[in-house]
PDB file of C-alpha atoms in Angstrom:
ATOM      1  CA  ILE J 103      82.555  77.261 128.024  1.00  0.00           C
ATOM      2  CA  MET J 104      85.474  76.615 125.107  1.00  0.00           C
ATOM      3  CA  SER J 105      87.699  73.620 125.332  1.00  0.00           C
ATOM      4  CA  ILE J 106      91.832  74.677 125.290  1.00  0.00           C
ATOM      5  CA  CYS J 107      91.308  73.075 121.969  1.00  0.00           C
ATOM      6  CA  GLN J 108      88.543  75.258 120.721  1.00  0.00           C
ATOM      7  CA  LYS J 109      90.372  78.495 121.902  1.00  0.00           C
ATOM      8  CA  ARG J 110      93.584  77.519 120.334  1.00  0.00           C
ATOM      9  CA  LYS J 111      91.449  76.724 116.811  1.00  0.00           C
ATOM     10  CA  ARG J 112      89.719  80.409 117.087  1.00  0.00           C
ATOM     11  CA  VAL J 113      93.534  82.241 117.637  1.00  0.00           C
ATOM     12  CA  SER J 114      94.525  79.933 114.798  1.00  0.00           C
ATOM     13  CA  GLU J 115      91.572  81.025 112.445  1.00  0.00           C
ATOM     14  CA  ALA J 116      91.736  84.985 113.663  1.00  0.00           C
ATOM     15  CA  GLU J 117      95.836  84.726 113.156  1.00  0.00           C
ATOM     16  CA  ARG J 118      95.006  83.743 109.542  1.00  0.00           C
ATOM     17  CA  ILE J 119      92.341  85.841 108.581  1.00  0.00           C
ATOM     18  CA  ALA J 120      94.471  88.893 110.045  1.00  0.00           C
ATOM     19  CA  THR J 121      97.671  87.560 107.624  1.00  0.00           C
ATOM     20  CA  GLY J 122      95.179  87.443 104.321  1.00  0.00           C
ATOM     21  CA  ILE J 123      93.792  90.827 105.500  1.00  0.00           C
ATOM     22  CA  SER J 124      97.254  92.562 104.742  1.00  0.00           C
ATOM     23  CA  LYS J 125      97.553  91.316 101.381  1.00  0.00           C
ATOM     24  CA  MET J 126      94.160  92.491 100.397  1.00  0.00           C
ATOM     25  CA  LEU J 127      95.565  96.538  99.832  1.00  0.00           C
ATOM     26  CA  CYS J 128      98.734  95.927  98.800  1.00  0.00           C
ATOM     27  CA  GLY J 129      99.831  98.966 101.035  1.00  0.00           C
ATOM     28  CA  SER J 130      97.627 100.778  98.409  1.00  0.00           C
ATOM     29  CA  THR J 131      96.070 103.156 100.790  1.00  0.00           C
ATOM     30  CA  GLN J 132      98.852 103.748 103.410  1.00  0.00           C
ATOM     31  CA  PRO J 133      99.926 107.584 104.218  1.00  0.00           C
ATOM     32  CA  THR J 134     103.430 108.617 103.407  1.00  0.00           C
ATOM     33  CA  ARG J 135     105.947 109.120 106.621  1.00  0.00           C
ATOM     34  CA  PHE J 136     109.330 108.974 104.651  1.00  0.00           C
ATOM     35  CA  VAL J 137     110.755 109.927 101.292  1.00  0.00           C
ATOM     36  CA  LEU J 138     114.161 108.828  99.844  1.00  0.00           C
ATOM     37  CA  GLU J 139     117.115 111.210  99.001  1.00  0.00           C
ATOM     38  CA  ASP J 140     119.820 108.346  98.066  1.00  0.00           C
ATOM     39  CA  GLU J 141     118.535 105.604  98.931  1.00  0.00           C
ATOM     40  CA  ASN J 142     118.536 107.148 102.801  1.00  0.00           C
ATOM     41  CA  LEU J 143     115.042 107.023 104.238  1.00  0.00           C
ATOM     42  CA  VAL J 144     114.419 110.667 105.748  1.00  0.00           C
ATOM     43  CA  PHE J 145     111.263 110.376 107.858  1.00  0.00           C
ATOM     44  CA  LEU J 146     108.817 113.052 107.530  1.00  0.00           C
ATOM     45  CA  GLU J 147     106.874 114.512 110.374  1.00  0.00           C
ATOM     46  CA  SER J 148     104.041 112.606 109.790  1.00  0.00           C
ATOM     47  CA  SER J 149     106.205 109.759 111.069  1.00  0.00           C
ATOM     48  CA  GLY J 150     106.195 110.676 114.250  1.00  0.00           C
ATOM     49  CA  VAL J 151     109.446 109.651 114.440  1.00  0.00           C
ATOM     50  CA  GLU J 152     111.872 112.483 116.275  1.00  0.00           C
ATOM     51  CA  PHE J 153     116.244 112.252 116.494  1.00  0.00           C
ATOM     52  CA  ALA J 154     117.915 112.085 119.888  1.00  0.00           C
ATOM     53  CA  ASP J 155     120.981 113.618 120.697  1.00  0.00           C
ATOM     54  CA  ARG J 156     122.340 109.775 120.470  1.00  0.00           C
ATOM     55  CA  CYS J 157     121.108 106.474 119.353  1.00  0.00           C
ATOM     56  CA  THR J 158     119.630 104.216 121.771  1.00  0.00           C
ATOM     57  CA  TRP J 159     118.666 101.310 118.719  1.00  0.00           C
ATOM     58  CA  GLY J 160     122.178  99.306 119.927  1.00  0.00           C
ATOM     59  CA  ASP J 161     120.663  99.234 123.557  1.00  0.00           C
ATOM     60  CA  SER J 162     116.973  99.392 123.438  1.00  0.00           C
ATOM     61  CA  ARG J 163     115.028  97.180 121.267  1.00  0.00           C
ATOM     62  CA  ALA J 164     111.789  98.596 122.474  1.00  0.00           C
ATOM     63  CA  ASN J 165     112.539 102.349 122.048  1.00  0.00           C
ATOM     64  CA  PRO J 166     114.570 102.647 119.042  1.00  0.00           C
ATOM     65  CA  GLN J 167     116.216 106.446 118.501  1.00  0.00           C
ATOM     66  CA  TYR J 168     118.873 107.766 115.719  1.00  0.00           C
ATOM     67  CA  CYS J 169     120.872 110.768 116.102  1.00  0.00           C
ATOM     68  CA  LYS J 170     120.724 112.816 113.190  1.00  0.00           C
ATOM     69  CA  CYS J 171     123.969 110.640 111.826  1.00  0.00           C
ATOM     70  CA  ALA J 172     122.624 107.474 111.661  1.00  0.00           C
ATOM     71  CA  ASN J 173     122.540 106.136 108.259  1.00  0.00           C
ATOM     72  CA  LEU J 174     119.333 104.718 107.527  1.00  0.00           C
ATOM     73  CA  LYS J 175     119.905 102.751 104.260  1.00  0.00           C
ATOM     74  CA  PHE J 176     116.782 101.694 102.617  1.00  0.00           C
ATOM     75  CA  GLU J 177     116.838  97.752 101.363  1.00  0.00           C
ATOM     76  CA  THR J 178     113.356  96.687  99.954  1.00  0.00           C
ATOM     77  CA  TYR J 179     109.740  97.023 100.456  1.00  0.00           C
ATOM     78  CA  LEU J 180     108.156  93.530 101.137  1.00  0.00           C
ATOM     79  CA  PRO J 181     106.550  92.172  98.771  1.00  0.00           C
ATOM     80  CA  GLU J 182     102.550  92.398  98.321  1.00  0.00           C
ATOM     81  CA  ARG J 183     102.977  94.740 101.918  1.00  0.00           C
ATOM     82  CA  ARG J 184     104.502  97.792 100.539  1.00  0.00           C
ATOM     83  CA  PHE J 185     103.876  99.261 103.959  1.00  0.00           C
ATOM     84  CA  LEU J 186     106.672  97.441 105.692  1.00  0.00           C
ATOM     85  CA  THR J 187     109.925  99.081 104.498  1.00  0.00           C
ATOM     86  CA  ARG J 188     113.279  97.153 106.025  1.00  0.00           C
ATOM     87  CA  TYR J 189     116.446  99.688 106.221  1.00  0.00           C
ATOM     88  CA  SER J 190     119.706  98.802 107.744  1.00  0.00           C
ATOM     89  CA  VAL J 191     120.830 101.479 110.703  1.00  0.00           C
ATOM     90  CA  SER J 192     124.720 102.256 111.327  1.00  0.00           C
ATOM     91  CA  CYS J 193     126.382 105.115 113.057  1.00  0.00           C
ATOM     92  CA  PRO J 194     129.657 105.649 113.099  1.00  0.00           C
ATOM     93  CA  GLU J 195     129.519 108.798 115.887  1.00  0.00           C
ATOM     94  CA  CYS J 196     127.260 106.416 118.525  1.00  0.00           C
ATOM     95  CA  TYR J 197     128.831 103.058 117.643  1.00  0.00           C
ATOM     96  CA  GLY J 198     131.673 101.219 116.241  1.00  0.00           C
ATOM     97  CA  PRO J 199     132.393 101.429 112.347  1.00  0.00           C
ATOM     98  CA  THR J 200     130.996  97.842 112.246  1.00  0.00           C
ATOM     99  CA  ASP J 201     128.148  97.754 114.115  1.00  0.00           C
ATOM    100  CA  SER J 202     124.320  97.570 112.557  1.00  0.00           C
ATOM    101  CA  THR J 203     121.482  96.436 112.279  1.00  0.00           C
ATOM    102  CA  HIS J 204     118.121  95.699 110.643  1.00  0.00           C
ATOM    103  CA  HIS J 205     114.583  97.496 111.240  1.00  0.00           C
ATOM    104  CA  LEU J 206     111.387  97.389 109.650  1.00  0.00           C
ATOM    105  CA  PHE J 207     108.970 100.458 109.032  1.00  0.00           C
ATOM    106  CA  CYS J 208     105.125  99.908 109.201  1.00  0.00           C
ATOM    107  CA  SER J 209     103.883 102.950 107.686  1.00  0.00           C
ATOM    108  CA  TYR J 210     100.040 101.997 109.114  1.00  0.00           C
ATOM    109  CA  CYS J 211     101.463 102.131 112.584  1.00  0.00           C
ATOM    110  CA  ASN J 212     103.787 104.430 112.705  1.00  0.00           C
ATOM    111  CA  GLU J 213     106.061 101.876 114.401  1.00  0.00           C
ATOM    112  CA  ILE J 214     109.716 100.911 114.309  1.00  0.00           C
ATOM    113  CA  LEU J 215     110.075  97.308 114.381  1.00  0.00           C
ATOM    114  CA  THR J 216     112.942  95.361 115.421  1.00  0.00           C
ATOM    115  CA  GLY J 217     114.936  92.353 116.484  1.00  0.00           C
ATOM    116  CA  TYR J 218     113.897  88.950 114.980  1.00  0.00           C
ATOM    117  CA  ILE J 219     110.991  90.907 113.048  1.00  0.00           C
ATOM    118  CA  ALA J 220     112.959  92.772 111.001  1.00  0.00           C
ATOM    119  CA  GLY J 221     115.647  91.284 109.418  1.00  0.00           C
ATOM    120  CA  PRO J 222     115.620  89.052 106.412  1.00  0.00           C
ATOM    121  CA  GLY J 223     113.188  86.254 107.017  1.00  0.00           C
ATOM    122  CA  GLY J 224     112.067  87.848 109.765  1.00  0.00           C
ATOM    123  CA  LYS J 225     108.159  86.493 110.723  1.00  0.00           C
ATOM    124  CA  VAL J 226     106.346  89.785 110.208  1.00  0.00           C
ATOM    125  CA  SER J 227     103.198  88.014 111.225  1.00  0.00           C
ATOM    126  CA  ASP J 228     103.606  88.761 114.501  1.00  0.00           C
ATOM    127  CA  HIS J 229     103.027  92.430 114.105  1.00  0.00           C
ATOM    128  CA  LEU J 230     100.311  91.761 110.960  1.00  0.00           C
ATOM    129  CA  ILE J 231      98.041  89.586 113.401  1.00  0.00           C
ATOM    130  CA  THR J 232      98.051  92.941 116.072  1.00  0.00           C
ATOM    131  CA  ILE J 233      94.792  94.368 116.660  1.00  0.00           C
ATOM    132  CA  ARG J 234      96.980  97.601 116.511  1.00  0.00           C
ATOM    133  CA  HIS J 235      97.708  97.318 113.473  1.00  0.00           C
ATOM    134  CA  LEU J 236      94.458  95.977 111.607  1.00  0.00           C
ATOM    135  CA  TYR J 237      92.867  99.017 113.271  1.00  0.00           C
ATOM    136  CA  HIS J 238      95.389 101.140 111.937  1.00  0.00           C
ATOM    137  CA  GLU J 239      95.197  99.217 108.398  1.00  0.00           C
ATOM    138  CA  ALA J 240      91.525  99.586 108.271  1.00  0.00           C
ATOM    139  CA  THR J 241      91.395 103.695 109.341  1.00  0.00           C
ATOM    140  CA  ALA J 242      93.934 104.674 106.559  1.00  0.00           C
ATOM    141  CA  LEU J 243      91.304 102.916 103.826  1.00  0.00           C
ATOM    142  CA  ALA J 244      88.520 104.612 105.743  1.00  0.00           C
ATOM    143  CA  SER J 245      90.468 107.967 105.118  1.00  0.00           C
ATOM    144  CA  TYR J 246      91.236 107.180 101.603  1.00  0.00           C
ATOM    145  CA  VAL J 247      87.944 106.732 100.579  1.00  0.00           C
ATOM    146  CA  ARG J 248      86.479 109.471 102.447  1.00  0.00           C
ATOM    147  CA  THR J 249      89.601 112.172 101.208  1.00  0.00           C
ATOM    148  CA  ASN J 250      89.804 110.084  97.620  1.00  0.00           C
ATOM    149  CA  VAL J 251      86.953 108.523  96.153  1.00  0.00           C
ATOM    150  CA  LEU J 252      84.383 110.378  97.392  1.00  0.00           C
ATOM    151  CA  ARG J 253      85.799 113.705  96.461  1.00  0.00           C
ATOM    152  CA  ASP J 254      86.828 112.635  93.178  1.00  0.00           C
ATOM    153  CA  ALA J 255      90.729 112.803  93.884  1.00  0.00           C
ATOM    154  CA  VAL J 256      91.844 109.353  93.294  1.00  0.00           C
ATOM    155  CA  ASP J 257      95.514 108.710  92.579  1.00  0.00           C
ATOM    156  CA  ARG J 258      94.918 107.184  89.340  1.00  0.00           C
ATOM    157  CA  ASP J 259      98.243 105.394  89.612  1.00  0.00           C
ATOM    158  CA  ALA J 260      96.566 103.162  92.993  1.00  0.00           C
ATOM    159  CA  ALA J 261      95.141  99.924  92.401  1.00  0.00           C
ATOM    160  CA  LEU J 262      92.267  99.547  94.241  1.00  0.00           C
ATOM    161  CA  ASP J 263      88.720  98.671  93.156  1.00  0.00           C
ATOM    162  CA  ALA J 264      84.992  98.732  94.950  1.00  0.00           C
ATOM    163  CA  GLU J 265      85.466  95.108  94.660  1.00  0.00           C
ATOM    164  CA  GLN J 266      88.359  94.957  96.612  1.00  0.00           C
ATOM    165  CA  VAL J 267      86.743  96.984  99.211  1.00  0.00           C
ATOM    166  CA  ALA J 268      84.132  94.931  99.553  1.00  0.00           C
ATOM    167  CA  MET J 269      86.191  92.136 100.115  1.00  0.00           C
ATOM    168  CA  TYR J 270      87.775  93.483 102.426  1.00  0.00           C
ATOM    169  CA  ILE J 271      84.946  94.246 104.677  1.00  0.00           C
ATOM    170  CA  THR J 272      83.747  91.426 104.511  1.00  0.00           C
ATOM    171  CA  THR J 273      86.736  89.437 105.526  1.00  0.00           C
ATOM    172  CA  LEU J 274      87.296  92.096 108.423  1.00  0.00           C
ATOM    173  CA  GLU J 275      84.134  91.718 109.636  1.00  0.00           C
ATOM    174  CA  GLU J 276      85.029  87.959 109.841  1.00  0.00           C
ATOM    175  CA  TRP J 277      87.989  88.296 112.043  1.00  0.00           C
ATOM    176  CA  VAL J 278      86.263  90.759 113.951  1.00  0.00           C
ATOM    177  CA  GLN J 279      83.427  88.477 115.150  1.00  0.00           C
ATOM    178  CA  THR J 280      86.581  85.604 115.352  1.00  0.00           C
ATOM    179  CA  ILE J 281      88.584  87.540 118.012  1.00  0.00           C
ATOM    180  CA  ARG J 282      89.044  88.090 121.498  1.00  0.00           C
ATOM    181  CA  PHE J 283      89.825  91.633 122.492  1.00  0.00           C
ATOM    182  CA  PRO J 284      91.982  91.679 125.912  1.00  0.00           C
ATOM    183  CA  THR J 285      90.451  93.813 128.691  1.00  0.00           C
ATOM    184  CA  LYS J 286      93.694  96.150 128.574  1.00  0.00           C
ATOM    185  CA  SER J 287      93.498  96.353 124.939  1.00  0.00           C
ATOM    186  CA  SER J 288      93.092 100.526 123.928  1.00  0.00           C
ATOM    187  CA  VAL J 289      91.453  99.686 120.558  1.00  0.00           C
ATOM    188  CA  LYS J 290      87.913  97.234 121.136  1.00  0.00           C
ATOM    189  CA  ARG J 291      85.403  95.684 119.118  1.00  0.00           C
ATOM    190  CA  ASP J 292      83.450  98.852 119.120  1.00  0.00           C
ATOM    191  CA  HIS J 293      85.674 100.680 117.411  1.00  0.00           C
ATOM    192  CA  PHE J 294      86.000  98.451 114.625  1.00  0.00           C
ATOM    193  CA  GLU J 295      82.690  98.150 114.059  1.00  0.00           C
ATOM    194  CA  TRP J 296      82.215 102.228 113.609  1.00  0.00           C
ATOM    195  CA  LEU J 297      84.738 101.918 111.027  1.00  0.00           C
ATOM    196  CA  LEU J 298      83.416  99.199 109.074  1.00  0.00           C
ATOM    197  CA  ARG J 299      79.300 101.159 109.334  1.00  0.00           C
ATOM    198  CA  GLN J 300      81.704 103.955 107.617  1.00  0.00           C
ATOM    199  CA  LEU J 301      83.355 102.238 105.231  1.00  0.00           C
ATOM    200  CA  SER J 302      79.983 100.021 103.663  1.00  0.00           C
ATOM    201  CA  GLU J 303      77.987 103.696 104.172  1.00  0.00           C
ATOM    202  CA  ASP J 304      80.870 105.117 101.769  1.00  0.00           C
ATOM    203  CA  LEU J 305      80.971 102.072  99.350  1.00  0.00           C
ATOM    204  CA  ASN J 306      77.512 102.135  99.178  1.00  0.00           C
ATOM    205  CA  ILE J 307      77.393 105.672  97.941  1.00  0.00           C
ATOM    206  CA  ILE J 308      80.101 104.824  95.216  1.00  0.00           C
ATOM    207  CA  LYS J 309      78.376 102.385  93.488  1.00  0.00           C
ATOM    208  CA  GLY J 310      74.629 104.395  93.902  1.00  0.00           C
ATOM    209  CA  ASN J 311      76.742 107.010  91.971  1.00  0.00           C
ATOM    210  CA  PRO J 312      78.727 106.361  88.614  1.00  0.00           C
ATOM    211  CA  THR J 313      80.376 109.862  88.823  1.00  0.00           C
ATOM    212  CA  PHE J 314      82.371 108.333  91.977  1.00  0.00           C
ATOM    213  CA  ALA J 315      85.299 105.817  90.419  1.00  0.00           C
ATOM    214  CA  PHE J 316      88.246 104.123  92.535  1.00  0.00           C
ATOM    215  CA  ALA J 317      91.645 104.147  89.941  1.00  0.00           C
TER     216      ALA J 317
END
C-alpha cells in the first residue's frame, strides 16, 4: 500500500509529465475553432460556443455565455501553447461600460476557461494536467496523422515531424502508467491505450514508407 508521501510524489510526477506534454506539439495539431475579424474572436460552429439571449459571464464562471453584442477582443496566444487563446470580454448591453474580464479558450477541449486560470499570469497548468485535456490533445494528434499525413495532404507550414510524434507517444505512455484514473472519470486508461496503439501503428507505417512525410 502506498504511503501518503509516495502518493504525493506520484501525483507530482504525473503533473510534471503532463505539463511537458502540452509543449511538445506547440498546438500544431489543434483544430480551428474560431477566426479573427478586426481582432475580435468569431467562434465557428465547431467550437460548440452558442450565443444566448443574455450574457452570463459576469454572474457564472462555471457556465459563461455570451450574447451577440458581447465584445470578445483577442489578446494573445499563450507562448508554446498556441491552442490556448486569451481574450477580454465585455458587453455594454448586459453589463456596465467598465465591466470586463479575461477568458481563455482551449481549442483542444472546446472549453472556455475562467477565473484565476484565464487572466495574465494565470496558472494554466491546472488545466493542462487534467485527464480530459490530455485525452483531447492525443485525439487531435491521432486525427491529424490519419487525416493529413497518411493521406499525404499535410500542411507544409506545420512544424511537426516523426521524431516529435515518437517522443510524444513515449512521454504519454509514461504519463498513463503514472496517473491514477478516478473511478468517476469518463475517460479511462484503456481510452489512452487504444489511442497510443493507433498512433504507434500509424507512425510505423510512415517510417516504413518514404512517400509519407511530415512537414
